[in-house]
Tab-separated table of C-alpha atoms in Angstrom:
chain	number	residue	atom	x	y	z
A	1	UNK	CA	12.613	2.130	9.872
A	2	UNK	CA	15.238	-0.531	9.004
A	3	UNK	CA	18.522	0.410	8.544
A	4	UNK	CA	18.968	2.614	5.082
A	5	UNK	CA	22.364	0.952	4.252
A	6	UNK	CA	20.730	-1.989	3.517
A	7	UNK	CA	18.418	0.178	1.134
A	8	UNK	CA	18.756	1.199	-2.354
A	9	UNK	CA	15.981	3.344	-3.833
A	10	UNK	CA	15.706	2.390	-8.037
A	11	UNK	CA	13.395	5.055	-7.861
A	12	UNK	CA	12.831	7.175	-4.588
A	13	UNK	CA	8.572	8.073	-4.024
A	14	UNK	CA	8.614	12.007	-5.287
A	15	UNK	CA	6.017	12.858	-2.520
A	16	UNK	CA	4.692	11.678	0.652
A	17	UNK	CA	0.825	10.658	0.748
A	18	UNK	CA	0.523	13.107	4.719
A	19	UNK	CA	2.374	16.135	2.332
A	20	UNK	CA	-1.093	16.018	0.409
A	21	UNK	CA	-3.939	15.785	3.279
A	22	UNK	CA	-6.291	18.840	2.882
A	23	UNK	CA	-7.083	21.191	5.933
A	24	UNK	CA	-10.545	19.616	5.926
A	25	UNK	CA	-11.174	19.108	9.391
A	26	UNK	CA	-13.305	22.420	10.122
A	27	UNK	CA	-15.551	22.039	7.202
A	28	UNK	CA	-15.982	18.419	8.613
A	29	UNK	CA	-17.192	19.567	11.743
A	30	UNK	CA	-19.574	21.815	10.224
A	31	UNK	CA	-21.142	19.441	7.987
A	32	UNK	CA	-20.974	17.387	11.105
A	33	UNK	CA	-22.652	20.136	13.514
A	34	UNK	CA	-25.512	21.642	10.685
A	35	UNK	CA	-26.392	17.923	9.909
A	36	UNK	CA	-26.756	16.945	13.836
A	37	UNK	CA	-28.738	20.316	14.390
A	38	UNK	CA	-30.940	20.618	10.771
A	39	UNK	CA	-31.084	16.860	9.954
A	40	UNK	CA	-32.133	16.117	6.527
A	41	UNK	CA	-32.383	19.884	5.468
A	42	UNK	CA	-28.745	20.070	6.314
A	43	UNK	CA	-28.118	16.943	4.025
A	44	UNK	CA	-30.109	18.093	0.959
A	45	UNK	CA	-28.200	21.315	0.864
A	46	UNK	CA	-24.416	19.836	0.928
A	47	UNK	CA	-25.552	17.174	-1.638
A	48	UNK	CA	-26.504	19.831	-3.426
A	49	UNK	CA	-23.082	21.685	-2.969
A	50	UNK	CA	-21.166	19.512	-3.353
A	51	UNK	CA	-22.711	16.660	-5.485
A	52	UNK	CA	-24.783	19.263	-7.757
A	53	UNK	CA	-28.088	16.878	-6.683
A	54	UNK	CA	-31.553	18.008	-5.055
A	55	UNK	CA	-32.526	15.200	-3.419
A	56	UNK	CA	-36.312	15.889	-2.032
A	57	UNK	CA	-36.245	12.024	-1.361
A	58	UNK	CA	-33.209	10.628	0.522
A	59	UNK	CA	-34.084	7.078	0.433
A	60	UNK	CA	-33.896	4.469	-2.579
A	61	UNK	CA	-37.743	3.387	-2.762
A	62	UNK	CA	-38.450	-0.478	-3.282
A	63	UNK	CA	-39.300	0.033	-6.671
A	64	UNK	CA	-36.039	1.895	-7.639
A	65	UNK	CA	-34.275	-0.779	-5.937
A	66	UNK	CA	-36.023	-3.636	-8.026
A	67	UNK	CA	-35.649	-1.312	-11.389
A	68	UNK	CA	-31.785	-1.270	-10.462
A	69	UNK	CA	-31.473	-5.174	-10.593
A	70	UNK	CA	-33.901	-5.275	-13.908
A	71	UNK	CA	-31.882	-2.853	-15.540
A	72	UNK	CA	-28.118	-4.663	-14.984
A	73	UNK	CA	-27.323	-6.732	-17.927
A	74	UNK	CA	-27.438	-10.720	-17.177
A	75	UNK	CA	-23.689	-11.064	-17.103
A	76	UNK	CA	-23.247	-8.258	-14.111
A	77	UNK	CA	-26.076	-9.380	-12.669
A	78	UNK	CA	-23.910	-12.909	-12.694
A	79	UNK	CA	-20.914	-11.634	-11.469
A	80	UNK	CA	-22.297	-9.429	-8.880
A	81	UNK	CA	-23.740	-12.681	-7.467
A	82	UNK	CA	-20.816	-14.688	-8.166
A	83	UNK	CA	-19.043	-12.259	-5.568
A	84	UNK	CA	-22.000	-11.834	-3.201
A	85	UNK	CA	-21.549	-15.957	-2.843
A	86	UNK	CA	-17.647	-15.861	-2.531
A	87	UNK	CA	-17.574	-13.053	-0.028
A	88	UNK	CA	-20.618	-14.701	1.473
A	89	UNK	CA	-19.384	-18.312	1.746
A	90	UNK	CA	-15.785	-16.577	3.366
A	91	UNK	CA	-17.464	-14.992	5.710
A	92	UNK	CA	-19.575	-18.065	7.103
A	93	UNK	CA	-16.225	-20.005	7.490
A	94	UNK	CA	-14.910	-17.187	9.462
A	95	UNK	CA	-18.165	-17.119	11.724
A	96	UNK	CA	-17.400	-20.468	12.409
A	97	UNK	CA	-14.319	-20.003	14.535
A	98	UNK	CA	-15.771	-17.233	16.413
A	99	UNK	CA	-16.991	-19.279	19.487
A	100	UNK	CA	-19.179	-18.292	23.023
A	101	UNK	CA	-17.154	-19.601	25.739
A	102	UNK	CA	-17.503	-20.839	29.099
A	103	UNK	CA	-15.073	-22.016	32.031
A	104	UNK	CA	-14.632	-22.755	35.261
A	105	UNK	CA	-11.671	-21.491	36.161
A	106	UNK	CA	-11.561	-22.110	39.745
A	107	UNK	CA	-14.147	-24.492	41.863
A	108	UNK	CA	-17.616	-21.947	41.902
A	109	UNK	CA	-16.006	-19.328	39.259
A	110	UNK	CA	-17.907	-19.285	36.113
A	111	UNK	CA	-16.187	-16.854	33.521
A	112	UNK	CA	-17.347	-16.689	29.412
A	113	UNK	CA	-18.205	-14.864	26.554
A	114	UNK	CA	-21.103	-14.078	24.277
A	115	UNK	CA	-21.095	-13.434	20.661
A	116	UNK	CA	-23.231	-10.836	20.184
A	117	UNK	CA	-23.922	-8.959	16.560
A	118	UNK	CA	-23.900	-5.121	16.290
A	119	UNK	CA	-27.519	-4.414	16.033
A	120	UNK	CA	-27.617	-1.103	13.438
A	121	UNK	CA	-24.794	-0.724	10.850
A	122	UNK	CA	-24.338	2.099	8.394
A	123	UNK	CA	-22.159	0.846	5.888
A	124	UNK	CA	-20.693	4.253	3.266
A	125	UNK	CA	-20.283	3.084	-0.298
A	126	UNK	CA	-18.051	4.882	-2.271
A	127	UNK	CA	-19.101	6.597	-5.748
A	128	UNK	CA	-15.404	7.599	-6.230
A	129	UNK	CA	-13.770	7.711	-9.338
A	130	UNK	CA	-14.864	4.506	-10.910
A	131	UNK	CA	-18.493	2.250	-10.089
A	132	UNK	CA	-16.605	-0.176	-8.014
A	133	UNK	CA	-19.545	-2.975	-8.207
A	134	UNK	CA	-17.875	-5.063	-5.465
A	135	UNK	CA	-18.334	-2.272	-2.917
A	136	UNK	CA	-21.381	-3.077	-1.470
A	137	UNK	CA	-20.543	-6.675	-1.058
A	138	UNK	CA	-17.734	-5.858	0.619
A	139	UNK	CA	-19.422	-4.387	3.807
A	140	UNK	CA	-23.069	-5.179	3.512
A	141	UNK	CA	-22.499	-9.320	2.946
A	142	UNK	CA	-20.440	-9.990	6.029
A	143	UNK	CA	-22.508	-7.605	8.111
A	144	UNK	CA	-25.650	-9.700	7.390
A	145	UNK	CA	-23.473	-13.147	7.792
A	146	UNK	CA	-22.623	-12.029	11.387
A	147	UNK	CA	-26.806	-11.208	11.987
A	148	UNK	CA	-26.874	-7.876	12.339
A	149	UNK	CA	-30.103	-6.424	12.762
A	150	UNK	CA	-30.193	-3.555	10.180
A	151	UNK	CA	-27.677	-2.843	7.612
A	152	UNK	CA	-28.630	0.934	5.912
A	153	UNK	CA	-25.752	1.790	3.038
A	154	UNK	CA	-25.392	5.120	2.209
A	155	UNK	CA	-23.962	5.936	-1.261
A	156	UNK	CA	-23.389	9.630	-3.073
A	157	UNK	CA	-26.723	10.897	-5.360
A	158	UNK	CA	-24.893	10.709	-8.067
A	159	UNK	CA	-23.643	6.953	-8.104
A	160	UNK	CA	-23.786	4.368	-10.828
A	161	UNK	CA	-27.221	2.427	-10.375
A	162	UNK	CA	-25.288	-0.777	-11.009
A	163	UNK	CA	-24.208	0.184	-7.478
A	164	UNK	CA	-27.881	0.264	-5.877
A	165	UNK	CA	-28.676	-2.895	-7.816
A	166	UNK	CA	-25.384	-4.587	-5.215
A	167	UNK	CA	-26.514	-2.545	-2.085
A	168	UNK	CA	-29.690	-4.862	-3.005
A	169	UNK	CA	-28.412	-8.051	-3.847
A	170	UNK	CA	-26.125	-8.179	-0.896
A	171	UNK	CA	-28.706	-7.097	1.235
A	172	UNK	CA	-28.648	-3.932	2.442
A	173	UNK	CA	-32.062	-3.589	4.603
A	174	UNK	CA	-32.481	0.148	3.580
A	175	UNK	CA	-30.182	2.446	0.762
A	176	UNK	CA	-29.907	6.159	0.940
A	177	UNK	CA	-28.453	8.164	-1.832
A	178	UNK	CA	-26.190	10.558	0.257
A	179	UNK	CA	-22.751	10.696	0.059
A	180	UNK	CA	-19.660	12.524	1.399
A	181	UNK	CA	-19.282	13.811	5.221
A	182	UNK	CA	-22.770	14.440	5.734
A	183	UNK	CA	-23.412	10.705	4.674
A	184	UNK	CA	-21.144	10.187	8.066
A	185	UNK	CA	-22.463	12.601	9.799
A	186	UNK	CA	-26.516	11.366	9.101
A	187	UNK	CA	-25.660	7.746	10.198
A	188	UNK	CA	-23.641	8.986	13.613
A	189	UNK	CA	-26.032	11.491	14.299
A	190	UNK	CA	-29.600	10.593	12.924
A	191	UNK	CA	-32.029	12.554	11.145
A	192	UNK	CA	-35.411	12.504	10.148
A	193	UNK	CA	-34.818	9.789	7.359
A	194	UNK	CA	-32.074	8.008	8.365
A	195	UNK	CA	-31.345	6.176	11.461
A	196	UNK	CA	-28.625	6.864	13.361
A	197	UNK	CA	-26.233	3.655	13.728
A	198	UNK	CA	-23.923	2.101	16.275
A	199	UNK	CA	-20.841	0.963	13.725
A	200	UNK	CA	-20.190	2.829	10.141
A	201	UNK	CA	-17.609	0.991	7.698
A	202	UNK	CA	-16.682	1.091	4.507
A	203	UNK	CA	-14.037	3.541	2.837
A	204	UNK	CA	-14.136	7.324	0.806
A	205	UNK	CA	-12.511	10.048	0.445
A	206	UNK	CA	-10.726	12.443	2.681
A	207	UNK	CA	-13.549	13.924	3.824
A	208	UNK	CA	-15.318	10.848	4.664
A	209	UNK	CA	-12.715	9.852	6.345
A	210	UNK	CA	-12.030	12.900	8.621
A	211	UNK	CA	-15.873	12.409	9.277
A	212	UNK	CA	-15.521	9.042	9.991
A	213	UNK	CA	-12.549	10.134	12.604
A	214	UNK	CA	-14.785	13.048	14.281
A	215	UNK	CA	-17.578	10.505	14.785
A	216	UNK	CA	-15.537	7.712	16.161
A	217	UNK	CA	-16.636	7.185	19.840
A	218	UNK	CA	-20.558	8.740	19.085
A	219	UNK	CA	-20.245	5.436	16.844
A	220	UNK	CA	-18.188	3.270	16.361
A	221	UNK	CA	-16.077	3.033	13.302
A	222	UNK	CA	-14.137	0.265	11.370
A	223	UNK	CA	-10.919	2.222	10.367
A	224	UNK	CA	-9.659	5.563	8.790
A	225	UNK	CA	-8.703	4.607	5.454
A	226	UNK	CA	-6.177	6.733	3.215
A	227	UNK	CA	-4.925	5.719	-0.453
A	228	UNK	CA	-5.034	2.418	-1.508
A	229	UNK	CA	-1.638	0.468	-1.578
A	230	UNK	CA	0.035	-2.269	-3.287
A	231	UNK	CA	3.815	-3.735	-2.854
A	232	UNK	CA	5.314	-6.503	-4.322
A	233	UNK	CA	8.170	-8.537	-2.509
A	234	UNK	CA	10.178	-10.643	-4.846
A	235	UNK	CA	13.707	-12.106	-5.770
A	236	UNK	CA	15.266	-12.823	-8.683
A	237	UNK	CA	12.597	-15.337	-9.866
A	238	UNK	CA	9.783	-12.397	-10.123
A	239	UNK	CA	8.311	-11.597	-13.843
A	240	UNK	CA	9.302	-7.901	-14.345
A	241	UNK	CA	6.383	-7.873	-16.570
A	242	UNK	CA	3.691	-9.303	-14.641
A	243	UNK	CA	5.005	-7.232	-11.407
A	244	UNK	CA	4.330	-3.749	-13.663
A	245	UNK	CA	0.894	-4.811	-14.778
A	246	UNK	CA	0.067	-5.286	-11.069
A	247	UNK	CA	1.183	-2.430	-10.076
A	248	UNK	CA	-0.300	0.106	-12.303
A	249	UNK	CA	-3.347	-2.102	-11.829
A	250	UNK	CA	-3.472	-0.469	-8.608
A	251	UNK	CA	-2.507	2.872	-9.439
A	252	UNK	CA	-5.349	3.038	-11.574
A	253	UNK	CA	-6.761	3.503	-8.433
A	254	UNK	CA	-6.168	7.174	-7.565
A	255	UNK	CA	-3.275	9.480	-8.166
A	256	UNK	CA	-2.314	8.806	-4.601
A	257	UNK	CA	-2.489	5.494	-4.616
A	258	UNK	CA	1.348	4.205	-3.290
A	259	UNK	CA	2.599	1.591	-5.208
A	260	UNK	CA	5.673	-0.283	-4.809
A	261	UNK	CA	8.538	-3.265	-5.459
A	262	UNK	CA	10.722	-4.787	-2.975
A	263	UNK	CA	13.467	-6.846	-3.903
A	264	UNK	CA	16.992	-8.409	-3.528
A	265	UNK	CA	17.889	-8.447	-7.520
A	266	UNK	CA	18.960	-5.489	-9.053
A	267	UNK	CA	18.093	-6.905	-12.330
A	268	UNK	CA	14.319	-7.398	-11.433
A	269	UNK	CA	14.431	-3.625	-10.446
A	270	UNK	CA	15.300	-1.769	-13.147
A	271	UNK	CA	13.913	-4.576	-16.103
A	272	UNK	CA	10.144	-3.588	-13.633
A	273	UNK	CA	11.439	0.228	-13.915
A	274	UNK	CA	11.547	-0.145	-17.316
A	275	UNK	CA	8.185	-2.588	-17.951
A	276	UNK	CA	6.095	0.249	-15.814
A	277	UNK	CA	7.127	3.318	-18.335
A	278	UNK	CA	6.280	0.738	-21.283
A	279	UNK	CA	2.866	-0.105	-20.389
A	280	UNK	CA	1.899	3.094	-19.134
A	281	UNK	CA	2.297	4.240	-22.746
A	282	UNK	CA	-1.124	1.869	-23.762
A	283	UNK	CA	-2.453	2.316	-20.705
A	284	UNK	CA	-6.138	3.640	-21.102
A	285	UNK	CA	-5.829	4.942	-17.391
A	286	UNK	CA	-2.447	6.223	-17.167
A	287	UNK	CA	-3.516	9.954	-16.557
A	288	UNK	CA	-4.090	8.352	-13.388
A	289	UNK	CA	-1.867	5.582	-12.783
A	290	UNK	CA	1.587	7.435	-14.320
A	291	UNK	CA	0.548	10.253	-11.535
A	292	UNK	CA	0.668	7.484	-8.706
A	293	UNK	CA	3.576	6.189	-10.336
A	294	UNK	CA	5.306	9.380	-10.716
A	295	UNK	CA	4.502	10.827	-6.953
A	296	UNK	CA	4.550	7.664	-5.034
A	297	UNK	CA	6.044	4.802	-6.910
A	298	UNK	CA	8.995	3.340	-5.595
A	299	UNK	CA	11.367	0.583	-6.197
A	300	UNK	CA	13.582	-0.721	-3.589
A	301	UNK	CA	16.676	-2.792	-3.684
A	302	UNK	CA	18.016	-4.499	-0.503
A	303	UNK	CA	20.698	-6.428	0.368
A	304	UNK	CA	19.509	-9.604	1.532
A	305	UNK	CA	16.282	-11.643	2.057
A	306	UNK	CA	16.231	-10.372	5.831
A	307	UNK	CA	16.771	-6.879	4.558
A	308	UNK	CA	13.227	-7.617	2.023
A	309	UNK	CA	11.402	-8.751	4.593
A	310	UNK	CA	12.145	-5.897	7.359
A	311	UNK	CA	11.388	-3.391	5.327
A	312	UNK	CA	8.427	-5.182	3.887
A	313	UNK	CA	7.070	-5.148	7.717
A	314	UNK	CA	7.640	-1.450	8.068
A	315	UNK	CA	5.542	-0.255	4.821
A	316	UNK	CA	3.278	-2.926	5.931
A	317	UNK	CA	1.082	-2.359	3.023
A	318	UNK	CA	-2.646	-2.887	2.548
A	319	UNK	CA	-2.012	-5.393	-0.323
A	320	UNK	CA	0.931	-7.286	-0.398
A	321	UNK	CA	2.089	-9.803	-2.947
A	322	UNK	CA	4.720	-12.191	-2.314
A	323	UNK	CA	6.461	-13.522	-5.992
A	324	UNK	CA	9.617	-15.579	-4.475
A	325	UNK	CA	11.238	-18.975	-5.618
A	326	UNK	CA	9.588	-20.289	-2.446
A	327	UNK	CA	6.437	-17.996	-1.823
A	328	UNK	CA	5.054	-19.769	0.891
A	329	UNK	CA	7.804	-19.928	2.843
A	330	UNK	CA	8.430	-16.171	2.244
A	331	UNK	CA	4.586	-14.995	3.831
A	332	UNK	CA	5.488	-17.120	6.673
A	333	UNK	CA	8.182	-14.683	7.660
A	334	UNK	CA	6.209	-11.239	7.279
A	335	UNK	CA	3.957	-10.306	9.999
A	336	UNK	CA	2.955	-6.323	8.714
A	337	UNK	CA	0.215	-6.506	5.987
A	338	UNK	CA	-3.199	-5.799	5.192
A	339	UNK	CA	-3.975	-9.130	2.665
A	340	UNK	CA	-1.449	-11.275	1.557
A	341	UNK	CA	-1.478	-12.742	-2.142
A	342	UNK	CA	1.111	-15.379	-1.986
A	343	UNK	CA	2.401	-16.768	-5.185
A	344	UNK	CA	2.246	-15.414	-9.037
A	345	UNK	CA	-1.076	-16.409	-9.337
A	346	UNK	CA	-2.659	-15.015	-6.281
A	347	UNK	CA	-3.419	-11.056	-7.780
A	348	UNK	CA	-4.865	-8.212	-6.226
A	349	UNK	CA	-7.109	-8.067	-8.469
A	350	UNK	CA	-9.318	-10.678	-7.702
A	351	UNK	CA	-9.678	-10.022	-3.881
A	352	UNK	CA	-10.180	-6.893	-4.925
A	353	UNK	CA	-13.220	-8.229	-7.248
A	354	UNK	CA	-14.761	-11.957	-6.025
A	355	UNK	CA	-12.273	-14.433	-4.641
A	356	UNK	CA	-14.223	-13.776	-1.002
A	357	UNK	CA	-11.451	-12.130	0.812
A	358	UNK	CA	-11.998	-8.715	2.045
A	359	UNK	CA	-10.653	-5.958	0.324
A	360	UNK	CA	-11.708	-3.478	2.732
A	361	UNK	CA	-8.126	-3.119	4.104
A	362	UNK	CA	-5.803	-0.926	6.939
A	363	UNK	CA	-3.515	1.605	4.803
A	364	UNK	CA	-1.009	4.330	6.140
A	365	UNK	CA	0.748	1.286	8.246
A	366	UNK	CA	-2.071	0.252	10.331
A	367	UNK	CA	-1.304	-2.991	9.064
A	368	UNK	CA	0.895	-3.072	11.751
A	369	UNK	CA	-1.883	-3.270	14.304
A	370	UNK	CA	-5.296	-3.997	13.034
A	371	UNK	CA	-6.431	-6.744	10.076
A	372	UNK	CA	-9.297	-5.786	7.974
A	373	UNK	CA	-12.937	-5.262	7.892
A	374	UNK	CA	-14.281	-9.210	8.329
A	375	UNK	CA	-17.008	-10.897	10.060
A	376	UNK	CA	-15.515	-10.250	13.405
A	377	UNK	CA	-15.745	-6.453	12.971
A	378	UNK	CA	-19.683	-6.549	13.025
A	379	UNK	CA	-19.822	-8.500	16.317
A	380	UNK	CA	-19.064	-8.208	19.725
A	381	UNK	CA	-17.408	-10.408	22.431
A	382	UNK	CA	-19.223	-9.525	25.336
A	383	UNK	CA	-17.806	-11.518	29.219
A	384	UNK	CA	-19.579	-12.375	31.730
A	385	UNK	CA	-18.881	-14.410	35.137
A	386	UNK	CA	-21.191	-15.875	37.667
A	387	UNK	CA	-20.480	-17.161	41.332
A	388	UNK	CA	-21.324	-20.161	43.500
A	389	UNK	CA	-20.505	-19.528	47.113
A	390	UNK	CA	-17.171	-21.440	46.464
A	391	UNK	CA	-16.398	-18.952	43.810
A	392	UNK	CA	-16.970	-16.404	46.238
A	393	UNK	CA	-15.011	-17.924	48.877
A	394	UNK	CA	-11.795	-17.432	46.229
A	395	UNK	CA	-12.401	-14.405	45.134
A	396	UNK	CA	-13.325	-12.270	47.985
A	397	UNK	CA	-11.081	-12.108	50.568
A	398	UNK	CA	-8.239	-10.921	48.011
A	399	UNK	CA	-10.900	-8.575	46.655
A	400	UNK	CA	-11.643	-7.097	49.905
A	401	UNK	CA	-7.803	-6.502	51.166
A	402	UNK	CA	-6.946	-5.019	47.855
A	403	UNK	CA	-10.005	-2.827	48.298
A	404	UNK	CA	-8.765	-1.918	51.467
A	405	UNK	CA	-5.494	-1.484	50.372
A	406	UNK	CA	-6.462	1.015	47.670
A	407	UNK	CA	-8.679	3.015	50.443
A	408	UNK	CA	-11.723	2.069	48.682
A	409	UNK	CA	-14.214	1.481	51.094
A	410	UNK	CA	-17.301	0.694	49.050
A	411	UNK	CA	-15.276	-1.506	46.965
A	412	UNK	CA	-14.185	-3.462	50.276
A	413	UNK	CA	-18.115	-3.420	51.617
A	414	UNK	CA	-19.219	-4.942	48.256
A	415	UNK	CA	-16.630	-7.667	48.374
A	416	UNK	CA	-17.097	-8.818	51.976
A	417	UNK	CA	-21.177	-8.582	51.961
A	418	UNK	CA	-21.106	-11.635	50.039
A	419	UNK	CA	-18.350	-13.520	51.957
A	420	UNK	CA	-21.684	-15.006	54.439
């Protein structure tokens, strides 16, 4: 962490997001184990238990699918499509710089790559505590961009049919309403209605995400997502005003969503203090976003731009705004993040929405390893090398004496059978 005497908490987070993780890892692997051994009796009776749905018929039929789309009003319907294009039209551009390569690297070595698409993809759609109609978009669209074979989404009995209309419209091949850890555990697995996959993504709760953990290596996964995040870096030029709204736009979000200012003006941290109790007095959702506020807001005053910036890096935060007198110039010096919004104009909000950027994002600090879910996460870069006998003439003989070197005898055999 960078050095605390550079650091003044405004206001100090009153929890920490790991104090609140539930012991859910043993009911996990039970949903996991009854689902792998009972298949889609195992899922009927924990959406049942847990969602308070019988669900004799897993899958979305055709005709439920097409009633979805009738029944959204023309101006969702618009929008929905509006972000289907945006994420769509990202996501090509990205495709674009993903290249197959191939290279001689020495006279008769032949060494390269293939871009190859995940065939089966089981992508969980949240119900959670809002319809969040970009959802679907956000991990169906991109899947399909990158030509995956079969996309299946998987999304809890009880979710907003505005939300199977956009499993639809960004086309989702086949939509099953089952949600939670068994969801997880029916796409990693299998059963008797639903395929099992090679790649799940998409974010839920804690116990999708445990499941998402206990599956990872039967299937691969696309990250293990935890509260949704927002920080704000910012000097003296930043809008105290606008900064609040943003926040509390994510804290709307869950009650342990972590939300957050960074900043070298004392000024901007208390006048933001202040703006953040005022609106959450008119805020329809503040039951919710005062919580957030409350348990993990925090404000943070450092000494110096340097001082911003390190400890910017270290939250690295799965949404990060940047509202400086020379914002560009400030993103070009962080490195820790999960989507940048650079400049007062750039908001969550709409990345989180329609703007074509993912918003399917590394929290807890992953930011300081991994990017987020994008075309590249439904493909794979696959090498492969082939040899002319001049090829082999390089590459054997130090093959063969590290072989023998290591004591590996069949290694050394394979290497020098093809030296001729």
């Amino acid at each position: 962490m960078p050095a605390t005497t550079h650091l003044n908490y405004i206001k100090s987070p009153a929890a920490r997001a790991e104090d609140s993780a539930s012991a859910i890892e043993d009911t996990v692997r039970e949903i996991i184990a009854q689902v792998r051994a009972r298949g889609d009796a195992a899922v009927r009776e924990y959406s049942l238990k847990f969602d308070g749905k019988d669900t004799p018929a897993l899958e979305v039929s055709l005709e439920a699918r097409l009633q979805a789309v009738a029944d959204l009003d023309e101006q969702t319907r618009q929008d929905t499509e509006f972000a289907i294009e945006r994420v769509r039209a990202f996501a090509e551009a990205q495709l674009a710089t993903v290249l197959p390569l191939e290279i001689e690297t020495l006279p008769g070595l032949h060494l390269g790559h293939r871009v190859i698409p995940v065939q089966r993809i089981g992508a969980y759609v949240p119900g959670g505590r809002y319809p969040i109609l970009s959802a679907p978009v956000m991990t169906i669209v991109p899947a399909k961009v990158a030509g995956c074979d079969e996309v299946i989404a998987c999304l809890p009995p009880g979710a907003h049919p505005a939300m199977i209309a956009g499993c639809h419209l960004s086309g989702a091949d086949r939509i099953f309403l089952v949600g939670g850890a068994q969801a997880i555990a029916a796409m990693a697995c299998g059963t008797e209605s639903i395929p099992a996959v090679d790649k799940i993504v998409g974010p839920g709760n804690a116990y999708v995400n445990e499941a998402k953990r206990q599956v990872f290596g039967e299937v691969g996964i696309d990250q293990l997502a935890g509260p949704s995040e927002i920080f704000v870096v910012a000097d003296e030029t930043g809008d105290a005003e606008m900064i609040a709204t943003d926040l509390l736009a994510q804290a709307e979000h869950d009650v342990r969503t972590r939300v957050g200012l960074i900043t070298t003006s004392e000024q901007l941290a208390r006048d933001t203090l202040r703006a953040v109790e005022r609106q959450l007095l008119d805020l329809s959702t503040a039951p919710v976003a005062a919580r957030a506020w409350s348990d993990y807001g925090e404000i943070v005053l450092c000494a110096d731009e340097a001082a911003m910036l390190a400890y910017s890096d270290f939250v690295a935060a799965e949404h990060l705004q940047v509202h400086t007198r020379d914002p560009q110039a400030t993103a070009a010096k962080l490195r820790n993040y999960g989507s940048l919004f650079i400049g007062t104009l750039a908001s969550v909000v709409y990345s989180d929405k329609c703007c074509g950027t993912n918003h399917t994002l590394p929290t807890m600090r992953a930011g300081r390893y991994t990017g987020g879910l994008w075309v590249g996460s439904f493909l794979k870069i696959c090498t492969h090398q082939w040899l002319d006998p001049r090829g082999v003439a390089a590459v054997a003989p130090p093959a063969e004496r590290q072989s023998r070197t290591e004591g590996m005898e069949g290694h050394r055999r394979a290497a020098a059978l093809r030296m001729g």
